[in-house]
PDB file of N, CA and C in Angstrom:
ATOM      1  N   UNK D   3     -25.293  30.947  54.691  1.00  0.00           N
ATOM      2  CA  UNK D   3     -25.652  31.595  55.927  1.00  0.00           C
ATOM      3  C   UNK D   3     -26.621  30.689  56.699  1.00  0.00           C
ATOM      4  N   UNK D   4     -26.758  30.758  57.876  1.00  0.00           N
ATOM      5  CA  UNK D   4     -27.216  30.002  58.675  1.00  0.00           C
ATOM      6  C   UNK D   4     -27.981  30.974  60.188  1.00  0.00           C
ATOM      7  N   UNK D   5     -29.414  31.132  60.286  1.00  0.00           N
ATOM      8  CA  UNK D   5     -30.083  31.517  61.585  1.00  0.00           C
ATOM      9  C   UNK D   5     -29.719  30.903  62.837  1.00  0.00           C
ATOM     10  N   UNK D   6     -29.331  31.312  63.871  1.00  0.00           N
ATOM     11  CA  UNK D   6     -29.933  29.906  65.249  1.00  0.00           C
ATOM     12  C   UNK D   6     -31.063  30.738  65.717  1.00  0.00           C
ATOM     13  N   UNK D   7     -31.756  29.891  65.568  1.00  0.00           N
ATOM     14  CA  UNK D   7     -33.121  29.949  66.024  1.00  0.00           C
ATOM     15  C   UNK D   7     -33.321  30.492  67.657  1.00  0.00           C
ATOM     16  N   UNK D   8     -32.870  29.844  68.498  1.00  0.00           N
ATOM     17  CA  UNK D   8     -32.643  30.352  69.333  1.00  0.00           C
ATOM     18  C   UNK D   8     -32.433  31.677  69.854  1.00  0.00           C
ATOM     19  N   UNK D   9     -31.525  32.397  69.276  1.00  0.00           N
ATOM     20  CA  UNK D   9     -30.965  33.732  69.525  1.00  0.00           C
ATOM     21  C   UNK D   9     -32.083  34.549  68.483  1.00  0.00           C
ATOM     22  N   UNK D  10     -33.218  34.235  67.814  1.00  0.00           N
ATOM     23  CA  UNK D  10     -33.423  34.666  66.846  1.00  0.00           C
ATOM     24  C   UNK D  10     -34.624  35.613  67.505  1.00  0.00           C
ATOM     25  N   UNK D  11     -34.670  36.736  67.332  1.00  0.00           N
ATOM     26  CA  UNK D  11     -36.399  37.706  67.731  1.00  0.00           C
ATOM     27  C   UNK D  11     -37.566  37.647  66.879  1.00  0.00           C
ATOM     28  N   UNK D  12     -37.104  36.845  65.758  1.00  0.00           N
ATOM     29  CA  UNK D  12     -38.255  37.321  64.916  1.00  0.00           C
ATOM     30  C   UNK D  12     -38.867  38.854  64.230  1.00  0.00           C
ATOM     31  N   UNK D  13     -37.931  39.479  63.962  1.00  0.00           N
ATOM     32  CA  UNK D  13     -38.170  40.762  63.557  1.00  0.00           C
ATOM     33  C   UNK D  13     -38.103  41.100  62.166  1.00  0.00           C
ATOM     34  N   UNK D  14     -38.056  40.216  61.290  1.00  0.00           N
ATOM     35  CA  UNK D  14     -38.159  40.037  60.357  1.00  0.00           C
ATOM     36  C   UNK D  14     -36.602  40.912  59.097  1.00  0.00           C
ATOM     37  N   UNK D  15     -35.712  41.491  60.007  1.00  0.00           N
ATOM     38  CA  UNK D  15     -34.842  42.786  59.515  1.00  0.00           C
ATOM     39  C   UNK D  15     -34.368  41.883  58.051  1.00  0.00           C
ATOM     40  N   UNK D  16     -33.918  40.624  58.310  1.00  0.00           N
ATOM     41  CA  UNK D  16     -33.183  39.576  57.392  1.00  0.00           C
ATOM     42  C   UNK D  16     -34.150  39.880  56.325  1.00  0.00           C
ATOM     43  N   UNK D  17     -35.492  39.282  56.417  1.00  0.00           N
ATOM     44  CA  UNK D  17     -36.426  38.948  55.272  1.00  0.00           C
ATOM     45  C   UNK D  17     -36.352  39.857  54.271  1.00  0.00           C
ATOM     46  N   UNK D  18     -36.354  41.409  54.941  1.00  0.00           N
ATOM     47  CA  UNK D  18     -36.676  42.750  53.901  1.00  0.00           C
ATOM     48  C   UNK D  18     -35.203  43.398  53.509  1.00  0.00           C
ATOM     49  N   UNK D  19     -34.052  42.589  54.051  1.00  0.00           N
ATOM     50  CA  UNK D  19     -32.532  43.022  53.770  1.00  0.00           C
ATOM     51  C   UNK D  19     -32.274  41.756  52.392  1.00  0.00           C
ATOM     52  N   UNK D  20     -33.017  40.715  52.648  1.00  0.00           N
ATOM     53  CA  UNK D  20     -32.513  39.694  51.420  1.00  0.00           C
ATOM     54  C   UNK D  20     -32.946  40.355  49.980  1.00  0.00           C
ATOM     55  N   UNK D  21     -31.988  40.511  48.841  1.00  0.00           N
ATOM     56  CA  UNK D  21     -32.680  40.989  47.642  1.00  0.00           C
ATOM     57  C   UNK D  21     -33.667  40.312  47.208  1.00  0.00           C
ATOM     58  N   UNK D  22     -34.510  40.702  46.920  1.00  0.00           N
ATOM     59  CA  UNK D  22     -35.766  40.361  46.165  1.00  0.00           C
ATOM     60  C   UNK D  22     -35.595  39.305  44.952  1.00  0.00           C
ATOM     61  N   UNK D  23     -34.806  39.708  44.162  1.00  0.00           N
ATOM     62  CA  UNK D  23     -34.344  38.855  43.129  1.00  0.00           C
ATOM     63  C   UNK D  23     -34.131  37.013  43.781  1.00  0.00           C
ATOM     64  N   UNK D  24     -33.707  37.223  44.943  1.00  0.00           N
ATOM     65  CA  UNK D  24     -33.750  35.859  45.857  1.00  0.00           C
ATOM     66  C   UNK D  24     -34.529  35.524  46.599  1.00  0.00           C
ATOM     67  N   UNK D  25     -34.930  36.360  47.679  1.00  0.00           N
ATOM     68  CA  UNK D  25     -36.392  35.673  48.491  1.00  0.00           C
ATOM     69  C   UNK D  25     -35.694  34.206  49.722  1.00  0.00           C
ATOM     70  N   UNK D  26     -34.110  34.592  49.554  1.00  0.00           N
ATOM     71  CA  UNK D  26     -33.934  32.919  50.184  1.00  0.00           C
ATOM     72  C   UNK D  26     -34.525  33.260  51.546  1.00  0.00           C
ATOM     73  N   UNK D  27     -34.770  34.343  52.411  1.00  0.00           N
ATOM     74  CA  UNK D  27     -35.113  33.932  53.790  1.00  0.00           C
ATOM     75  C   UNK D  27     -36.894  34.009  53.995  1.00  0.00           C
ATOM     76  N   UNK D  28     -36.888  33.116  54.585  1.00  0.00           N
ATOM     77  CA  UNK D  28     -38.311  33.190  55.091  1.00  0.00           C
ATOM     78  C   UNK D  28     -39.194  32.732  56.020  1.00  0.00           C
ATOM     79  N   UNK D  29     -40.014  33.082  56.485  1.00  0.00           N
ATOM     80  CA  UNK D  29     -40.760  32.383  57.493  1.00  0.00           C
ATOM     81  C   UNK D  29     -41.780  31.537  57.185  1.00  0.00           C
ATOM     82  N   UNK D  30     -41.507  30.215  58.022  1.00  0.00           N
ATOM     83  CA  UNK D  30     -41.881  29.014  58.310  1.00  0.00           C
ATOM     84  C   UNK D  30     -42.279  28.862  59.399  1.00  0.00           C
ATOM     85  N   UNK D  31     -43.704  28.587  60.068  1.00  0.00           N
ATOM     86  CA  UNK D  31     -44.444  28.643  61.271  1.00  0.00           C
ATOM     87  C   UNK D  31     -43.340  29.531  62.594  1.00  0.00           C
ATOM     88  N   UNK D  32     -42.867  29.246  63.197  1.00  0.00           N
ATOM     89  CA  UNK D  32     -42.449  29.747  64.219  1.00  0.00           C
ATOM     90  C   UNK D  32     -41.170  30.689  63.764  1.00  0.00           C
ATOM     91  N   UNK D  33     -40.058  29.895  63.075  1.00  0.00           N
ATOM     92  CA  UNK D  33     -38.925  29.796  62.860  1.00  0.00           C
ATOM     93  C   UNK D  33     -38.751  31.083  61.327  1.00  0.00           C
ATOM     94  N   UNK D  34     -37.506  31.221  61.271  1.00  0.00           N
ATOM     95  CA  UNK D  34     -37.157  32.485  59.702  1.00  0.00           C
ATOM     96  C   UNK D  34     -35.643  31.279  59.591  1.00  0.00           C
ATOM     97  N   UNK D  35     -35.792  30.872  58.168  1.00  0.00           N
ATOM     98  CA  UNK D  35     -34.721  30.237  57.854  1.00  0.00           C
ATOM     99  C   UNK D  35     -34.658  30.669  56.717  1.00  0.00           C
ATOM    100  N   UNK D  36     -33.284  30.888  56.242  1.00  0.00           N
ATOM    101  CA  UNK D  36     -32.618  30.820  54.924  1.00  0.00           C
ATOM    102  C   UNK D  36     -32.695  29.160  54.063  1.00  0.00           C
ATOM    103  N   UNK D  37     -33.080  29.521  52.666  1.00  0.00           N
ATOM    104  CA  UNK D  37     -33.140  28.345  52.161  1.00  0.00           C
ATOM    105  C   UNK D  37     -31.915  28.422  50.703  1.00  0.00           C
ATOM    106  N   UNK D  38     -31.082  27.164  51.891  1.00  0.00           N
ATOM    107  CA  UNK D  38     -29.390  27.453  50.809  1.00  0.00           C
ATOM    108  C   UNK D  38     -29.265  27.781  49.633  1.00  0.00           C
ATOM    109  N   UNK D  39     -30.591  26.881  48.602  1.00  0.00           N
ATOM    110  CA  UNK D  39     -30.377  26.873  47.277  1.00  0.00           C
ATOM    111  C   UNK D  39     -30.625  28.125  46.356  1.00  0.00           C
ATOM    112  N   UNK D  40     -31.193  28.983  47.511  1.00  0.00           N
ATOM    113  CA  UNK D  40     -31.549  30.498  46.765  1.00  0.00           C
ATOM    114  C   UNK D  40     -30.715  31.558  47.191  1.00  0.00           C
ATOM    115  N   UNK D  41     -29.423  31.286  48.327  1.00  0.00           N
ATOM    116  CA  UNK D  41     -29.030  32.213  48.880  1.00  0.00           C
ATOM    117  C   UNK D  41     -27.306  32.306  48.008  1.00  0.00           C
ATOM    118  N   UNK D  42     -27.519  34.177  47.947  1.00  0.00           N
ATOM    119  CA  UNK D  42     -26.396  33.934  47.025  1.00  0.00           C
ATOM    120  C   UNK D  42     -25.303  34.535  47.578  1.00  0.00           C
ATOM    121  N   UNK D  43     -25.469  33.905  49.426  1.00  0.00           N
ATOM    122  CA  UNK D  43     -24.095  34.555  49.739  1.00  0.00           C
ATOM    123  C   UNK D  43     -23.730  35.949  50.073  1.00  0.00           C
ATOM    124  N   UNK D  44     -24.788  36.523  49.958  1.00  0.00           N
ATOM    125  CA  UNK D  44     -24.336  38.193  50.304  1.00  0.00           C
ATOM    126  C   UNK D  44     -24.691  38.020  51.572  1.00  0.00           C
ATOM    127  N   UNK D  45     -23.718  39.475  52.249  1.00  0.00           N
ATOM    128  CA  UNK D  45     -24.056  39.374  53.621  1.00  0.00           C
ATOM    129  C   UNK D  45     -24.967  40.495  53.842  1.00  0.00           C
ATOM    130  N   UNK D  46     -25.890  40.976  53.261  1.00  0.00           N
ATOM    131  CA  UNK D  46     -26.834  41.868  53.785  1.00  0.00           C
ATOM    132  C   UNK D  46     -27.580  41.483  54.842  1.00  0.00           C
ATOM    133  N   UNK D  47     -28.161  40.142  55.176  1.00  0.00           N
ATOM    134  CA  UNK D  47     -29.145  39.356  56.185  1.00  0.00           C
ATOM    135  C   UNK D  47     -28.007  39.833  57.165  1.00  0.00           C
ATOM    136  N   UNK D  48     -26.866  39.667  57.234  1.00  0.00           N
ATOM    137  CA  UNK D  48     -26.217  39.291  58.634  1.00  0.00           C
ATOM    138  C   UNK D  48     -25.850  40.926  59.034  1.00  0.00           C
ATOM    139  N   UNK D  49     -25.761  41.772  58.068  1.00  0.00           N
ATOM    140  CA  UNK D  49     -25.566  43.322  58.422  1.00  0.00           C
ATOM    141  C   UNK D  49     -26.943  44.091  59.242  1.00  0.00           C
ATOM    142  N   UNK D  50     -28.322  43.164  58.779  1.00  0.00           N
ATOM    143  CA  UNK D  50     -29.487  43.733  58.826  1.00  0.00           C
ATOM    144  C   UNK D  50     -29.718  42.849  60.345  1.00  0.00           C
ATOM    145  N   UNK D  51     -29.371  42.022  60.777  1.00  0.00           N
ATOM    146  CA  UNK D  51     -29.841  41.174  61.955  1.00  0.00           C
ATOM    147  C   UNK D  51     -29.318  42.447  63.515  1.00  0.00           C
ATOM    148  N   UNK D  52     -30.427  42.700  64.068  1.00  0.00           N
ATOM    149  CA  UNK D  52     -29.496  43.266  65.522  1.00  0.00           C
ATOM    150  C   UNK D  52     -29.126  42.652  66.327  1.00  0.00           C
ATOM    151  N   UNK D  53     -29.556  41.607  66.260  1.00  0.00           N
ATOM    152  CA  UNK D  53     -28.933  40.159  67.446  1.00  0.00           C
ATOM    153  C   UNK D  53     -27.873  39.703  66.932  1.00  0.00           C
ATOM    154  N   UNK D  54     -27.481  40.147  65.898  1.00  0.00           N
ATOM    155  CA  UNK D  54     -26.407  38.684  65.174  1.00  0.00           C
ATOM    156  C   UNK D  54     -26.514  37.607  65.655  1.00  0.00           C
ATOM    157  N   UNK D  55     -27.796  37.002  65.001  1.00  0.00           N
ATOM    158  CA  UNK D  55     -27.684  35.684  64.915  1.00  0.00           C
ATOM    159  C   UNK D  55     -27.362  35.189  63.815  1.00  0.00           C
ATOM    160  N   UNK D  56     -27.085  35.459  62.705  1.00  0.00           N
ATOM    161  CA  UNK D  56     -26.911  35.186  61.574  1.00  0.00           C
ATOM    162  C   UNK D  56     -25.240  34.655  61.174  1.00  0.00           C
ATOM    163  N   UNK D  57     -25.192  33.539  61.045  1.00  0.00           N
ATOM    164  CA  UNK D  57     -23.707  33.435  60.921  1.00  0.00           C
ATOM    165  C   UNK D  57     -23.514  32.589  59.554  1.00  0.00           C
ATOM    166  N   UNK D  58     -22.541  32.682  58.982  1.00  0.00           N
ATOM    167  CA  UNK D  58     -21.266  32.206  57.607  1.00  0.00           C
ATOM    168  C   UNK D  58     -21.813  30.531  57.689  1.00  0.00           C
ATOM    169  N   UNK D  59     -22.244  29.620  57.216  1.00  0.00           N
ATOM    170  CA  UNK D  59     -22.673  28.116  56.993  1.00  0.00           C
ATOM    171  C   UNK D  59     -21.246  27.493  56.638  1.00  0.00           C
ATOM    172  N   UNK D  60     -20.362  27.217  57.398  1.00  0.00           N
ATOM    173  CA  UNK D  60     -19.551  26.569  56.387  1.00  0.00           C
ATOM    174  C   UNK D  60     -19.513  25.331  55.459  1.00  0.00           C
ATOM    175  N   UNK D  61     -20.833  24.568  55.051  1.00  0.00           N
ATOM    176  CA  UNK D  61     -21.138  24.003  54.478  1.00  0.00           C
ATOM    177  C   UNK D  61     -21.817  24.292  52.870  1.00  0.00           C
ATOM    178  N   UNK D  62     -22.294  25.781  53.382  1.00  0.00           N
ATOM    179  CA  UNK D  62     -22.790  26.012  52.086  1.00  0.00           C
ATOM    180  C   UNK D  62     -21.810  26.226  51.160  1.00  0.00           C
ATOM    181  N   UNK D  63     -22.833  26.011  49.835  1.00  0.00           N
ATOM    182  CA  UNK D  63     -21.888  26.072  48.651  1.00  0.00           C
ATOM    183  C   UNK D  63     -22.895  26.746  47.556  1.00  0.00           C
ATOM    184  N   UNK D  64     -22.491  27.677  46.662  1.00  0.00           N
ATOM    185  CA  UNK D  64     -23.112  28.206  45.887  1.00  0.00           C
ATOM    186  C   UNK D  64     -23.573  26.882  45.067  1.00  0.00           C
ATOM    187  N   UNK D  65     -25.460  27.171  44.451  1.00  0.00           N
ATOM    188  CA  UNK D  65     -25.884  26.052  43.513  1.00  0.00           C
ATOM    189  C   UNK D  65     -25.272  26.093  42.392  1.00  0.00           C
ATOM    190  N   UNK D  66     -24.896  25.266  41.992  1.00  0.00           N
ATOM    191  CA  UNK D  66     -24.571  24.470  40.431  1.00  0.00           C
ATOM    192  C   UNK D  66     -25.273  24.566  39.160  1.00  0.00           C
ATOM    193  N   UNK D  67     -26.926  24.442  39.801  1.00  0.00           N
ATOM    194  CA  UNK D  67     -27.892  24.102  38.713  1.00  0.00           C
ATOM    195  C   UNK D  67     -28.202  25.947  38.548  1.00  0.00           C
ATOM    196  N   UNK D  68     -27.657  26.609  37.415  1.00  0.00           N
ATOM    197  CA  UNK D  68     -27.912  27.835  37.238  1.00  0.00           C
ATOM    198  C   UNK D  68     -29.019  27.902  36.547  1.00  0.00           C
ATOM    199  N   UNK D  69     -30.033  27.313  36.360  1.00  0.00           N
ATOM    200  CA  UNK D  69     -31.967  27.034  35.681  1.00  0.00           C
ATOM    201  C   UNK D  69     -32.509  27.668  36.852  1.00  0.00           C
ATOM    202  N   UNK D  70     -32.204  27.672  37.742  1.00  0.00           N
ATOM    203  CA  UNK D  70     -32.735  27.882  39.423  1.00  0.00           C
ATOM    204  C   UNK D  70     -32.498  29.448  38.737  1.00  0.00           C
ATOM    205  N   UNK D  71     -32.189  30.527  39.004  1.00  0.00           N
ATOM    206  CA  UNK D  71     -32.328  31.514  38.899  1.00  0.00           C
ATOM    207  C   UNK D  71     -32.698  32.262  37.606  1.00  0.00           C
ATOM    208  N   UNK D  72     -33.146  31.494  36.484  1.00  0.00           N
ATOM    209  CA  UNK D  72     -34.003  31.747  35.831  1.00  0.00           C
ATOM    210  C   UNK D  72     -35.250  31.896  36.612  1.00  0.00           C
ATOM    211  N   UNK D  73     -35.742  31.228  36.921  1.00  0.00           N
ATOM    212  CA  UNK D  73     -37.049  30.676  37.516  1.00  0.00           C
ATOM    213  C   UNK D  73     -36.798  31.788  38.723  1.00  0.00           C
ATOM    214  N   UNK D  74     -36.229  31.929  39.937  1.00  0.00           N
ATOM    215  CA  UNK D  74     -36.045  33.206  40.604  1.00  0.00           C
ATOM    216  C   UNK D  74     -36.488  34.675  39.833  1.00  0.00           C
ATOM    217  N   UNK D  75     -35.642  34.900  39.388  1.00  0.00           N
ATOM    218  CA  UNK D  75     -36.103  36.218  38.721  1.00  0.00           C
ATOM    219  C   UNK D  75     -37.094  36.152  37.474  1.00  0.00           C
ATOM    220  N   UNK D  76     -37.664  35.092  37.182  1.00  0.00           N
ATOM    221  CA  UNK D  76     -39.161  35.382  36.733  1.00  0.00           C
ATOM    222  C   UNK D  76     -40.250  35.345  38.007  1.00  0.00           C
ATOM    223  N   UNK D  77     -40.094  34.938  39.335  1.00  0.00           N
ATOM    224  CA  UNK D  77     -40.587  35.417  39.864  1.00  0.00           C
ATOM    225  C   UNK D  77     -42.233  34.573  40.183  1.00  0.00           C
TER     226      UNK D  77
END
């Protein structure tokens, strides 16, 4: 998934729609970006956005290194 910044309000709907168990979206000084390596692809961010800005990355790819979500859900 992918923000444009641009179209984006800042309302945070994404942040508190991403499961917890992931945490991939977040805010970074101005900007709310998803960070690929934690995002697992659900579309809750893009159901929870009222602007739809939130769109499908076609670059992303689920991570490989499955140690990463150990470390996620310990939290």
């Amino acid at each position: 998934m992918k923000i444009a910044a641009n179209e984006c309000i800042h309302c945070n709907s994404c942040v508190r729609a991403c499961p917890s168990v992931f945490d991939a979206i977040v805010n970074v000084s101005h900007d709310v970006i998803i960070v690929p390596e934690l995002c697992s692809g659900c579309p809750k961010c893009v159901a929870a956005c009222p602007v739809d800005c939130i769109y499908p990355d076609p670059d992303w790819e689920p991570t490989t290194d499955v140690s990463i979500w150990d470390e996620v859900r310990r939290g």
